[in-house]
Each structure stands twice: as structure tokens, then as C-alpha cells.
């Protein structure tokens, strides 16, 4: 087993780190307070190739592997997990699925600008009554000649008010259950399509989350992604990769928690010495470091399997389950290391906890990841 990264992977990691420190960090705190979308940052990330990292250069992407994507996601999320999720949705849930399953028309018209970061995408699966139980889609798409007419509501949509192109899962044949679900690409501005108000969230506040509404929204049949009736498979296959992205986001938050704890504990004095010299603090630091390394191993393993063209869905679920859990734990411990200072905005670590919590919920809750993992084992028997 080789634990070394290639020169190219290390270069991407370094360039993501530099970008995060120089271009993202200065505005992170203010954007979190104001819940302000990082439009200029996202634009620059597109120019640098971070919005379509794994897409082939033939379709406007950077042509990198999933390991590089994980390393970049960690660096960006370490500084700002809101920017991390915007990047993750566009890369894993939108661009990856379009490159793998989109028609040539879709790739030429939509994937190229998405991968270049000129346009932004969203992934609309969840509904008010279809969250974890995602097969229960109520959004309908009825055939009318060469068009489909969409009616329904989606919610919790990342990039919702900002995205130019939305991947929308709909029911085209209710009698077939989840095998009657179809994915459409819907352009912003299509008559009958609108978004709701931006949600006021606990964490990842500068990212954008909202509902989407469809009232007799007419979409051409060319905008079906993959095939009629394959929309649920599309969503599940795409989410497997998305879970690697969210695992990386969680690792970024955990790493930021550890680094803040290392710094603060070597500055803060109590009982006549730096608190880093106290075992109580050393135990916390050691626990955080072990958890972080284990989360990285799981996530890089899932990424390596994906890059090798092997099945990775259970490994992606394990990576997300564990990384999101330890992100919350590390953020909590970082607050404890900081004491009262950890509870106020000035010291950043309170944001890590607020940002970490969502990683246990979106792109499949921890409970859903356990179902996916358990079924993968039971299916082998
Ligand atoms: N990978 C590939 N295929 C999968 C899969 C996976 N991880 N999990 C399920 N499937 C497939 C099954 O193989 C089956 O396919 P076939 O019809 O071809 O046989 C199909 O999906 C249905 O699966 P089940 O019969 O097992 O259905 P179920 O209802 O018992 O379980 C579920 C399905 C796994 C619970 C699924 O509903 C699920 O993953 N729910 C969570 C949904 C989710 O992650 N939502 C996130 C929203 S997106 C988001 O958060 C984006 C954002 O903006 C940040």
C-alpha cells in the first residue's frame, strides 16, 4: 500500500491551501455573520479549475482524480466549510453526474460552463415529504409532446437561489415507484420555476439553501439526464461521490479544530504553564489527531477505489459517517480546550461546531449511511 501523494496531487493541495488562506480566509467571519454568499470567491475558484476538478478537459474541467479533489476540498473547508459545500455540490453532485450520464447535447450545452465555473449547479432530490426516504418523490413530470411539465416542490437545495442549472428528480411514472423517477436539467429563468427564500441556518451560513417550486414548468425532453426511469439510480450513484466530498468537508472542519487547539493550548497559560503541558489537554489533542487520521484514511480509500473504477459506495458511506461524526467531536473538544473563549465568535471554534453538524445530516444522514453500509455487507451473504 502506498501512502504517498503524487507531485500533482501535492501541487493541487498547496494551491487550494494558498487560495483558501489568501482569498477566502479574510472574509469568512463576516460572511458567516451576514450569511453572505461568496460570489467573487466562487468565480475565482472557477477560473482556477476548482469547480469542475474531476471533469475531463474535453468538457471544460481540470481532469484531476478524486484524491486531488479530496485534498482540495479539505483545504478549502478547513478555512470555510460554506465554500466547501458550494464547491462539493457543483463538482460531485452536478458535474460528475452530467459527465457520466449526460447526453452529448447536455455535456456541450451545460457541463462545459459548469465545469469552467462560469455557471453554478444544484442537485434537487429532497422534498418536504421525501428526505431520507428519497424514493417517495411527489414532484411530477408529465409528458406533453416533446416536453415534460413539472409540478412540485424541492427543499434544502444547496446553491438554490444562485444556481443557473438545477438537476431535478421527478416522478414520470408513479406506477413504477422509484424506477419511474427521471432527472431533468432545469435552467434558471424557465417559466413556472422559482425559488423560495434563503434559509436562515445554524451553520454553513454563507452557503445558499432554499426550496424550489415548479408550477407547470415546461422542460424539453432533451434535458432528461441519462434515461426516463433512471433518475433514482442517477441520484444514488451521484450521491456516492457526493459523500466523499462531504467527508472531505468534515475532515477540513476537524483539522481546523485540531490546529486551533494546538495553537491556543501553546499560548494560554494556567497553573503556571502553557495548558498544552497539561495531560488533560494532551489527551484531547491526541484523540483529535487519531480520529482525524482515521477519517482521512477512510476517505482517501473511498477516493482511491473510485479512481480505480471499483465499487466504492459502502466505503463512501463509511467515510462520510465517520468523518462527520469526528468533525462534531473535534469541534466540541476544540471549544473545551478554548474554555470560555471557545464560546464566543472571536475565536472561530464555535463556528466549526455550527458548520460540522450539517455534515451528519445532508447527502444522507448518518443513519442512512449505516443502512447503506449494513446492506452492502448483508448483500454479500
Ligand atoms: N448506490 C447506488 N445505488 C443505490 C444506493 C447506493 N448507495 N442505495 C440504494 N441504491 C439503489 C438500489 O440498488 C435500488 O436500485 P434498483 O432499483 O436498480 O435495484 C434503488 O436504489 C432503491 O434502493 P432500495 O430498494 O434499497 O430503496 P430503499 O427505499 O429501501 O432505500 C435509500 C433507499 C438508500 C434509503 C435512499 O433513499 C437514500 O440514500 N436516502 C438518502 C437520500 C439522501 O442522501 N439525500 C440527500 C439529499 S441531497 C443533498 O443533501 C444535496 C445538498 O444540497 C447538499
Short mmCIF file of C-alpha atoms and ligand atoms in Angstrom, two decimals:
data_model
loop_
_atom_site.label_atom_id
_atom_site.label_comp_id
_atom_site.label_asym_id
_atom_site.label_seq_id
_atom_site.Cartn_x
_atom_site.Cartn_y
_atom_site.Cartn_z
CA UNK A 1 0.00 0.00 0.00
CA UNK A 2 1.37 3.39 -0.97
CA UNK A 3 0.60 6.36 1.27
CA UNK A 4 2.48 8.92 -0.84
CA UNK A 5 0.68 11.51 -2.88
CA UNK A 6 1.86 12.25 -6.41
CA UNK A 7 3.60 15.54 -7.17
CA UNK A 8 0.48 16.72 -8.99
CA UNK A 9 -1.76 15.89 -6.02
CA UNK A 10 0.58 17.77 -3.67
CA UNK A 11 0.62 20.75 -6.03
CA UNK A 12 -3.18 20.90 -6.07
CA UNK A 13 -3.28 20.63 -2.28
CA UNK A 14 -0.84 23.52 -1.99
CA UNK A 15 -2.66 25.71 -4.46
CA UNK A 16 -6.00 25.07 -2.67
CA UNK A 17 -4.31 25.90 0.65
CA UNK A 18 -2.86 29.16 -0.72
CA UNK A 19 -6.18 30.13 -2.26
CA UNK A 20 -8.07 29.37 0.94
CA UNK A 21 -5.65 31.34 3.12
CA UNK A 22 -5.27 34.33 0.82
CA UNK A 23 -8.64 34.66 -0.89
CA UNK A 24 -11.20 33.00 1.39
CA UNK A 25 -9.99 33.46 4.99
CA UNK A 26 -10.14 37.29 5.07
CA UNK A 27 -13.93 37.34 4.58
CA UNK A 28 -15.01 34.08 6.27
CA UNK A 29 -16.10 35.52 9.62
CA UNK A 30 -18.01 38.44 8.13
CA UNK A 31 -19.80 36.28 5.56
CA UNK A 32 -20.78 33.82 8.31
CA UNK A 33 -22.28 36.63 10.40
CA UNK A 34 -24.08 38.23 7.45
CA UNK A 35 -24.97 34.89 5.78
CA UNK A 36 -23.47 36.34 2.60
CA UNK A 37 -22.84 34.17 -0.47
CA UNK A 38 -19.16 34.22 -1.61
CA UNK A 39 -19.93 35.08 -5.26
CA UNK A 40 -16.49 36.57 -6.09
CA UNK A 41 -14.68 33.67 -4.43
CA UNK A 42 -16.72 31.08 -6.35
CA UNK A 43 -15.98 32.92 -9.59
CA UNK A 44 -12.22 32.86 -8.91
CA UNK A 45 -12.42 29.18 -7.95
CA UNK A 46 -13.96 28.51 -11.34
CA UNK A 47 -11.10 30.31 -13.06
CA UNK A 48 -8.60 28.17 -11.13
CA UNK A 49 -10.33 24.90 -12.05
CA UNK A 50 -11.78 24.10 -8.59
CA UNK A 51 -15.44 23.94 -9.72
CA UNK A 52 -15.03 21.10 -12.22
CA UNK A 53 -11.98 19.36 -10.84
CA UNK A 54 -12.72 15.80 -11.98
CA UNK A 55 -14.26 16.67 -15.36
CA UNK A 56 -12.19 15.90 -18.45
CA UNK A 57 -10.56 18.93 -20.14
CA UNK A 58 -12.65 17.98 -23.22
CA UNK A 59 -15.65 19.29 -21.27
CA UNK A 60 -14.01 22.29 -19.63
CA UNK A 61 -12.78 20.52 -16.49
CA UNK A 62 -9.40 20.22 -14.80
CA UNK A 63 -9.10 16.46 -15.45
CA UNK A 64 -7.94 15.61 -11.94
CA UNK A 65 -8.51 12.49 -9.86
CA UNK A 66 -10.75 12.09 -6.82
CA UNK A 67 -7.78 12.06 -4.43
CA UNK A 68 -6.82 15.56 -5.63
CA UNK A 69 -10.42 16.64 -5.18
CA UNK A 70 -10.41 15.32 -1.58
CA UNK A 71 -7.19 17.19 -0.81
CA UNK A 72 -8.53 20.44 -2.26
CA UNK A 73 -11.89 20.07 -0.50
CA UNK A 74 -10.11 19.60 2.84
CA UNK A 75 -8.01 22.75 2.39
CA UNK A 76 -10.97 24.89 1.32
CA UNK A 77 -13.31 23.56 4.05
CA UNK A 78 -10.65 23.98 6.72
CA UNK A 79 -10.89 27.70 6.14
CA UNK A 80 -14.57 27.94 5.20
CA UNK A 81 -16.95 24.97 5.15
CA UNK A 82 -19.60 27.10 3.41
CA UNK A 83 -17.34 27.49 0.40
CA UNK A 84 -16.61 23.76 0.73
CA UNK A 85 -20.21 22.72 0.23
CA UNK A 86 -20.75 25.07 -2.73
CA UNK A 87 -17.69 23.52 -4.37
CA UNK A 88 -18.68 19.96 -3.44
CA UNK A 89 -22.21 20.18 -4.85
CA UNK A 90 -21.01 21.63 -8.15
CA UNK A 91 -18.18 19.09 -8.51
CA UNK A 92 -19.64 15.84 -7.19
CA UNK A 93 -23.39 16.14 -7.48
CA UNK A 94 -23.66 18.14 -10.68
CA UNK A 95 -20.58 17.93 -12.93
CA UNK A 96 -19.71 14.31 -12.15
CA UNK A 97 -23.22 13.05 -12.89
CA UNK A 98 -23.52 15.06 -16.09
CA UNK A 99 -20.21 13.81 -17.42
CA UNK A 100 -21.05 10.19 -16.58
CA UNK A 101 -24.71 10.12 -17.63
CA UNK A 102 -25.43 13.23 -19.70
CA UNK A 103 -26.08 13.16 -23.45
CA UNK A 104 -23.67 14.93 -25.76
CA UNK A 105 -26.19 17.79 -26.01
CA UNK A 106 -26.22 18.17 -22.23
CA UNK A 107 -22.44 17.97 -21.95
CA UNK A 108 -21.85 20.57 -24.66
CA UNK A 109 -24.53 22.99 -23.55
CA UNK A 110 -24.44 22.66 -19.76
CA UNK A 111 -21.46 20.68 -18.47
CA UNK A 112 -18.79 22.83 -20.11
CA UNK A 113 -19.85 26.14 -18.46
CA UNK A 114 -20.48 24.33 -15.15
CA UNK A 115 -17.04 22.70 -15.16
CA UNK A 116 -15.38 26.01 -16.04
CA UNK A 117 -17.19 27.63 -13.13
CA UNK A 118 -18.96 30.09 -15.43
CA UNK A 119 -22.27 28.62 -14.27
CA UNK A 120 -23.30 27.07 -10.98
CA UNK A 121 -25.36 23.93 -10.41
CA UNK A 122 -27.70 22.46 -7.82
CA UNK A 123 -28.97 18.94 -7.10
CA UNK A 124 -32.67 18.76 -6.22
CA UNK A 125 -33.68 15.43 -4.72
CA UNK A 126 -35.13 16.25 -1.27
CA UNK A 127 -38.75 17.24 -0.88
CA UNK A 128 -40.86 18.24 2.13
CA UNK A 129 -42.04 14.62 2.36
CA UNK A 130 -39.05 12.86 0.80
CA UNK A 131 -35.85 13.39 2.79
CA UNK A 132 -34.16 10.17 3.94
CA UNK A 133 -36.97 8.23 2.26
CA UNK A 134 -35.92 9.58 -1.10
CA UNK A 135 -37.84 7.11 -3.29
CA UNK A 136 -41.10 8.87 -2.27
CA UNK A 137 -40.89 11.63 -4.87
CA UNK A 138 -44.01 13.77 -5.23
CA UNK A 139 -42.70 16.17 -7.87
CA UNK A 140 -44.37 15.08 -11.11
CA UNK A 141 -43.21 15.49 -14.71
CA UNK A 142 -45.97 14.79 -17.24
CA UNK A 143 -45.21 14.21 -20.90
CA UNK A 144 -46.65 16.72 -23.38
CA UNK A 145 -45.30 16.10 -26.89
CA UNK A 146 -41.58 16.87 -26.92
CA UNK A 147 -41.78 18.44 -23.45
CA UNK A 148 -42.37 17.43 -19.85
CA UNK A 149 -44.39 19.64 -17.50
CA UNK A 150 -43.02 19.69 -13.95
CA UNK A 151 -45.11 20.41 -10.84
CA UNK A 152 -43.91 20.12 -7.25
CA UNK A 153 -41.60 21.40 -4.53
CA UNK A 154 -37.99 20.60 -3.63
CA UNK A 155 -36.32 21.71 -0.44
CA UNK A 156 -32.95 22.07 1.30
CA UNK A 157 -31.32 22.81 -2.05
CA UNK A 158 -27.70 23.94 -1.77
CA UNK A 159 -26.85 26.74 -4.26
CA UNK A 160 -30.64 27.02 -4.77
CA UNK A 161 -31.07 30.76 -5.28
CA UNK A 162 -27.73 31.10 -7.07
CA UNK A 163 -27.59 28.15 -9.42
CA UNK A 164 -28.03 28.55 -13.17
CA UNK A 165 -28.75 24.87 -13.78
CA UNK A 166 -30.69 22.53 -11.47
CA UNK A 167 -30.75 18.73 -11.61
CA UNK A 168 -34.31 17.90 -10.61
CA UNK A 169 -35.51 14.41 -9.72
CA UNK A 170 -39.18 13.91 -10.71
CA UNK A 171 -41.73 11.14 -10.93
CA UNK A 172 -42.61 10.41 -14.56
CA UNK A 173 -44.40 7.10 -13.94
CA UNK A 174 -45.82 6.65 -10.46
CA UNK A 175 -46.87 3.06 -11.13
CA UNK A 176 -43.18 2.08 -11.34
CA UNK A 177 -42.19 3.52 -7.94
CA UNK A 178 -38.53 4.57 -7.79
CA UNK A 179 -37.99 3.05 -11.25
CA UNK A 180 -40.37 5.69 -12.57
CA UNK A 181 -38.18 8.58 -11.39
CA UNK A 182 -36.49 10.76 -14.04
CA UNK A 183 -33.86 13.51 -13.71
CA UNK A 184 -34.22 16.76 -15.66
CA UNK A 185 -31.85 19.65 -16.07
CA UNK A 186 -33.88 22.82 -15.49
CA UNK A 187 -32.47 26.22 -16.37
CA UNK A 188 -32.92 29.18 -14.04
CA UNK A 189 -35.48 31.53 -15.56
CA UNK A 190 -37.62 28.76 -17.10
CA UNK A 191 -41.26 29.96 -16.80
CA UNK A 192 -43.01 28.21 -13.89
CA UNK A 193 -39.78 27.67 -11.98
CA UNK A 194 -38.92 29.74 -8.92
CA UNK A 195 -37.00 29.51 -5.67
CA UNK A 196 -38.09 30.20 -2.12
CA UNK A 197 -36.37 32.38 0.46
CA UNK A 198 -32.85 31.60 1.58
CA UNK A 199 -32.92 29.51 4.78
CA UNK A 200 -31.50 31.08 7.96
CA UNK A 201 -29.19 28.28 9.09
CA UNK A 202 -27.23 27.33 12.23
CA UNK A 203 -24.02 26.77 10.24
CA UNK A 204 -22.52 26.92 6.74
CA UNK A 205 -24.31 30.24 6.77
CA UNK A 206 -22.67 31.83 3.77
CA UNK A 207 -23.75 28.95 1.55
CA UNK A 208 -27.15 29.20 -0.01
CA UNK A 209 -30.03 26.84 0.82
CA UNK A 210 -33.65 27.21 -0.30
CA UNK A 211 -36.70 25.46 -1.70
CA UNK A 212 -37.52 25.28 -5.42
CA UNK A 213 -41.04 25.40 -6.80
CA UNK A 214 -42.34 24.14 -10.14
CA UNK A 215 -45.75 25.19 -11.44
CA UNK A 216 -46.43 23.92 -14.94
CA UNK A 217 -42.74 24.31 -15.72
CA UNK A 218 -42.16 23.08 -19.29
CA UNK A 219 -38.80 21.42 -19.96
CA UNK A 220 -37.69 19.87 -23.30
CA UNK A 221 -37.20 16.12 -23.33
CA UNK A 222 -33.56 16.65 -24.43
CA UNK A 223 -32.97 17.84 -20.87
CA UNK A 224 -33.52 14.38 -19.41
CA UNK A 225 -30.28 13.26 -17.83
CA UNK A 226 -29.49 9.61 -18.58
CA UNK A 227 -32.90 7.98 -19.37
CA UNK A 228 -36.53 8.12 -18.33
CA UNK A 229 -36.91 5.96 -15.23
CA UNK A 230 -33.19 6.05 -14.30
CA UNK A 231 -33.44 9.19 -12.16
CA UNK A 232 -33.24 7.38 -8.84
CA UNK A 233 -30.19 5.38 -9.91
CA UNK A 234 -28.70 8.64 -11.16
CA UNK A 235 -29.28 10.28 -7.76
CA UNK A 236 -27.89 7.35 -5.75
CA UNK A 237 -24.80 6.85 -7.92
CA UNK A 238 -24.08 10.57 -7.85
CA UNK A 239 -24.59 10.80 -4.09
CA UNK A 240 -21.95 8.10 -3.54
CA UNK A 241 -19.34 10.51 -4.88
CA UNK A 242 -21.02 13.40 -3.08
CA UNK A 243 -20.47 11.58 0.19
CA UNK A 244 -16.71 11.57 -0.45
CA UNK A 245 -16.96 15.34 -0.90
CA UNK A 246 -18.87 15.84 2.36
CA UNK A 247 -16.47 13.52 4.21
CA UNK A 248 -13.66 15.80 2.98
CA UNK A 249 -15.55 18.88 4.09
CA UNK A 250 -15.95 17.33 7.56
CA UNK A 251 -12.23 16.48 7.68
CA UNK A 252 -11.43 20.11 6.88
CA UNK A 253 -13.50 21.23 9.87
CA UNK A 254 -11.90 18.61 12.16
CA UNK A 255 -8.42 19.64 11.02
CA UNK A 256 -9.19 23.29 11.66
CA UNK A 257 -10.40 22.32 15.17
CA UNK A 258 -7.18 20.46 15.91
CA UNK A 259 -4.96 23.25 14.58
CA UNK A 260 -6.81 25.91 16.58
CA UNK A 261 -6.45 23.75 19.71
CA UNK A 262 -2.72 23.24 19.14
CA UNK A 263 -2.18 26.96 18.71
CA UNK A 264 -4.31 28.12 21.62
CA UNK A 265 -3.04 25.50 24.06
CA UNK A 266 0.55 26.59 23.48
CA UNK A 267 -0.30 30.24 24.11
CA UNK A 268 -2.74 30.03 27.01
CA UNK A 269 -1.24 29.63 30.47
CA UNK A 270 -2.89 28.11 33.55
CA UNK A 271 -1.42 26.65 36.74
CA UNK A 272 1.89 28.31 35.89
CA UNK A 273 2.44 26.76 32.45
CA UNK A 274 1.02 26.52 28.94
CA UNK A 275 -2.12 24.40 29.06
CA UNK A 276 -0.57 22.20 26.30
CA UNK A 277 1.69 20.84 29.04
CA UNK A 278 -1.33 19.55 30.99
CA UNK A 279 -2.31 15.93 30.34
CA UNK A 280 -5.99 16.87 30.25
CA UNK A 281 -5.29 18.92 27.12
CA UNK A 282 -2.78 16.48 25.63
CA UNK A 283 -5.36 13.67 25.79
CA UNK A 284 -7.82 15.80 23.84
CA UNK A 285 -5.21 16.67 21.24
CA UNK A 286 -4.15 13.04 20.85
CA UNK A 287 -7.76 11.87 20.48
CA UNK A 288 -8.45 14.51 17.84
CA UNK A 289 -5.31 13.58 15.88
CA UNK A 290 -6.14 9.85 15.84
CA UNK A 291 -9.73 10.45 14.76
CA UNK A 292 -8.62 12.84 12.04
CA UNK A 293 -6.12 10.39 10.62
CA UNK A 294 -8.66 7.55 10.63
CA UNK A 295 -11.20 9.76 8.84
CA UNK A 296 -8.60 10.68 6.20
CA UNK A 297 -7.72 7.03 5.62
CA UNK A 298 -11.37 6.06 5.11
CA UNK A 299 -12.00 8.97 2.78
CA UNK A 300 -8.84 8.51 0.73
CA UNK A 301 -9.61 4.79 0.44
CA UNK A 302 -13.06 5.55 -0.97
CA UNK A 303 -11.50 8.09 -3.35
CA UNK A 304 -8.80 5.62 -4.45
CA UNK A 305 -11.43 2.93 -5.16
CA UNK A 306 -13.44 5.44 -7.21
CA UNK A 307 -10.33 6.45 -9.17
CA UNK A 308 -9.54 2.77 -9.80
CA UNK A 309 -13.04 2.26 -11.25
CA UNK A 310 -14.02 -0.11 -8.42
CA UNK A 311 -17.21 -0.19 -6.36
CA UNK A 312 -16.93 2.41 -3.59
CA UNK A 313 -20.47 3.07 -2.37
CA UNK A 314 -20.10 1.39 1.05
CA UNK A 315 -16.65 2.92 1.55
CA UNK A 316 -18.02 6.38 0.68
CA UNK A 317 -20.79 5.87 3.25
CA UNK A 318 -18.24 4.79 5.87
CA UNK A 319 -16.07 7.80 5.10
CA UNK A 320 -18.98 10.22 5.45
CA UNK A 321 -20.39 8.54 8.55
CA UNK A 322 -17.10 8.60 10.42
CA UNK A 323 -15.72 11.93 9.20
CA UNK A 324 -18.91 13.81 10.02
CA UNK A 325 -19.06 12.23 13.49
CA UNK A 326 -15.48 13.16 14.33
CA UNK A 327 -15.89 16.66 12.88
CA UNK A 328 -18.57 17.32 15.51
CA UNK A 329 -16.46 15.67 18.23
CA UNK A 330 -13.29 17.57 17.32
CA UNK A 331 -15.17 20.89 17.13
CA UNK A 332 -16.68 20.24 20.59
CA UNK A 333 -13.28 19.38 22.02
CA UNK A 334 -11.74 22.46 20.45
CA UNK A 335 -14.33 24.58 22.27
CA UNK A 336 -13.49 22.78 25.52
CA UNK A 337 -9.76 23.43 25.03
CA UNK A 338 -10.54 27.13 24.50
CA UNK A 339 -12.82 27.29 27.56
CA UNK A 340 -14.99 30.42 27.65
CA UNK A 341 -13.10 31.84 24.66
CA UNK A 342 -14.31 28.89 22.61
CA UNK A 343 -17.88 30.00 23.13
CA UNK A 344 -17.50 33.43 21.53
CA UNK A 345 -17.21 34.36 17.86
CA UNK A 346 -13.80 35.99 18.18
CA UNK A 347 -12.04 32.62 18.49
CA UNK A 348 -13.59 30.89 15.45
CA UNK A 349 -14.04 27.45 17.01
CA UNK A 350 -17.74 27.97 17.78
CA UNK A 351 -18.28 28.22 14.01
CA UNK A 352 -16.55 24.87 13.50
CA UNK A 353 -19.21 23.21 15.66
CA UNK A 354 -22.07 25.01 13.87
CA UNK A 355 -20.61 24.07 10.47
CA UNK A 356 -19.81 20.47 11.46
CA UNK A 357 -23.33 19.47 12.46
CA UNK A 358 -24.81 19.59 8.95
CA UNK A 359 -22.27 17.04 7.70
CA UNK A 360 -24.15 14.43 9.76
CA UNK A 361 -27.39 15.38 8.01
CA UNK A 362 -27.05 16.30 4.34
CA UNK A 363 -26.22 13.96 1.43
CA UNK A 364 -27.66 11.16 3.57
CA UNK A 365 -27.94 11.30 7.36
CA UNK A 366 -25.61 9.18 9.50
CA UNK A 367 -28.48 6.75 9.97
CA UNK A 368 -28.85 6.38 6.18
CA UNK A 369 -25.08 5.77 5.84
CA UNK A 370 -25.40 2.94 8.36
CA UNK A 371 -28.22 1.40 6.30
CA UNK A 372 -26.10 1.60 3.14
CA UNK A 373 -23.09 0.04 4.93
CA UNK A 374 -25.10 -2.74 6.59
CA UNK A 375 -26.91 -3.63 3.35
CA UNK A 376 -23.60 -3.83 1.47
CA UNK A 377 -22.46 -6.49 3.96
CA UNK A 378 -25.75 -8.35 4.12
CA UNK A 379 -25.97 -8.46 0.30
CA UNK A 380 -22.66 -10.37 0.18
CA UNK A 381 -24.06 -13.25 2.20
N1 LIG B 1 -25.57 3.47 -4.53
C1 LIG B 1 -26.16 3.05 -5.67
N2 LIG B 1 -27.43 2.61 -5.72
C2 LIG B 1 -28.13 2.62 -4.56
C3 LIG B 1 -27.58 3.06 -3.34
C4 LIG B 1 -26.23 3.49 -3.35
N3 LIG B 1 -25.62 3.95 -2.25
N4 LIG B 1 -28.53 2.97 -2.38
C5 LIG B 1 -29.63 2.49 -2.98
N5 LIG B 1 -29.38 2.27 -4.29
C6 LIG B 1 -30.30 1.77 -5.32
C7 LIG B 1 -30.69 0.31 -5.10
O1 LIG B 1 -29.72 -0.55 -5.64
C8 LIG B 1 -32.01 0.24 -5.87
O2 LIG B 1 -31.73 0.21 -7.24
P1 LIG B 1 -32.56 -0.70 -8.30
O3 LIG B 1 -33.94 -0.21 -8.33
O4 LIG B 1 -31.83 -0.50 -9.61
O5 LIG B 1 -32.47 -2.10 -7.79
C9 LIG B 1 -32.61 1.62 -5.57
O6 LIG B 1 -31.51 2.48 -5.24
C10 LIG B 1 -33.58 1.63 -4.43
O7 LIG B 1 -32.93 1.15 -3.29
P2 LIG B 1 -33.70 0.39 -2.13
O8 LIG B 1 -34.63 -0.63 -2.72
O9 LIG B 1 -32.66 -0.11 -1.18
O10 LIG B 1 -34.62 1.57 -1.54
P3 LIG B 1 -34.91 1.98 -0.05
O11 LIG B 1 -36.02 2.94 -0.10
O12 LIG B 1 -35.03 0.78 0.83
O13 LIG B 1 -33.53 2.75 0.38
C11 LIG B 1 -32.13 4.72 0.48
C12 LIG B 1 -33.06 3.82 -0.35
C13 LIG B 1 -30.75 4.08 0.49
C14 LIG B 1 -32.61 4.90 1.89
C15 LIG B 1 -32.13 6.05 -0.28
O14 LIG B 1 -33.45 6.59 -0.29
C16 LIG B 1 -31.19 7.09 0.28
O15 LIG B 1 -29.98 7.04 0.03
N6 LIG B 1 -31.73 8.08 1.05
C17 LIG B 1 -30.95 9.22 1.45
C18 LIG B 1 -31.15 10.33 0.45
C19 LIG B 1 -30.05 11.34 0.51
O16 LIG B 1 -28.88 11.03 0.65
N7 LIG B 1 -30.45 12.60 0.36
C20 LIG B 1 -29.52 13.66 0.29
C21 LIG B 1 -30.16 14.80 -0.41
S1 LIG B 1 -29.08 15.60 -1.49
C22 LIG B 1 -28.28 16.77 -0.61
O17 LIG B 1 -28.23 16.76 0.59
C23 LIG B 1 -27.60 17.70 -1.51
C24 LIG B 1 -27.27 19.04 -0.99
O18 LIG B 1 -27.78 20.03 -1.48
C25 LIG B 1 -26.13 19.16 -0.02
#
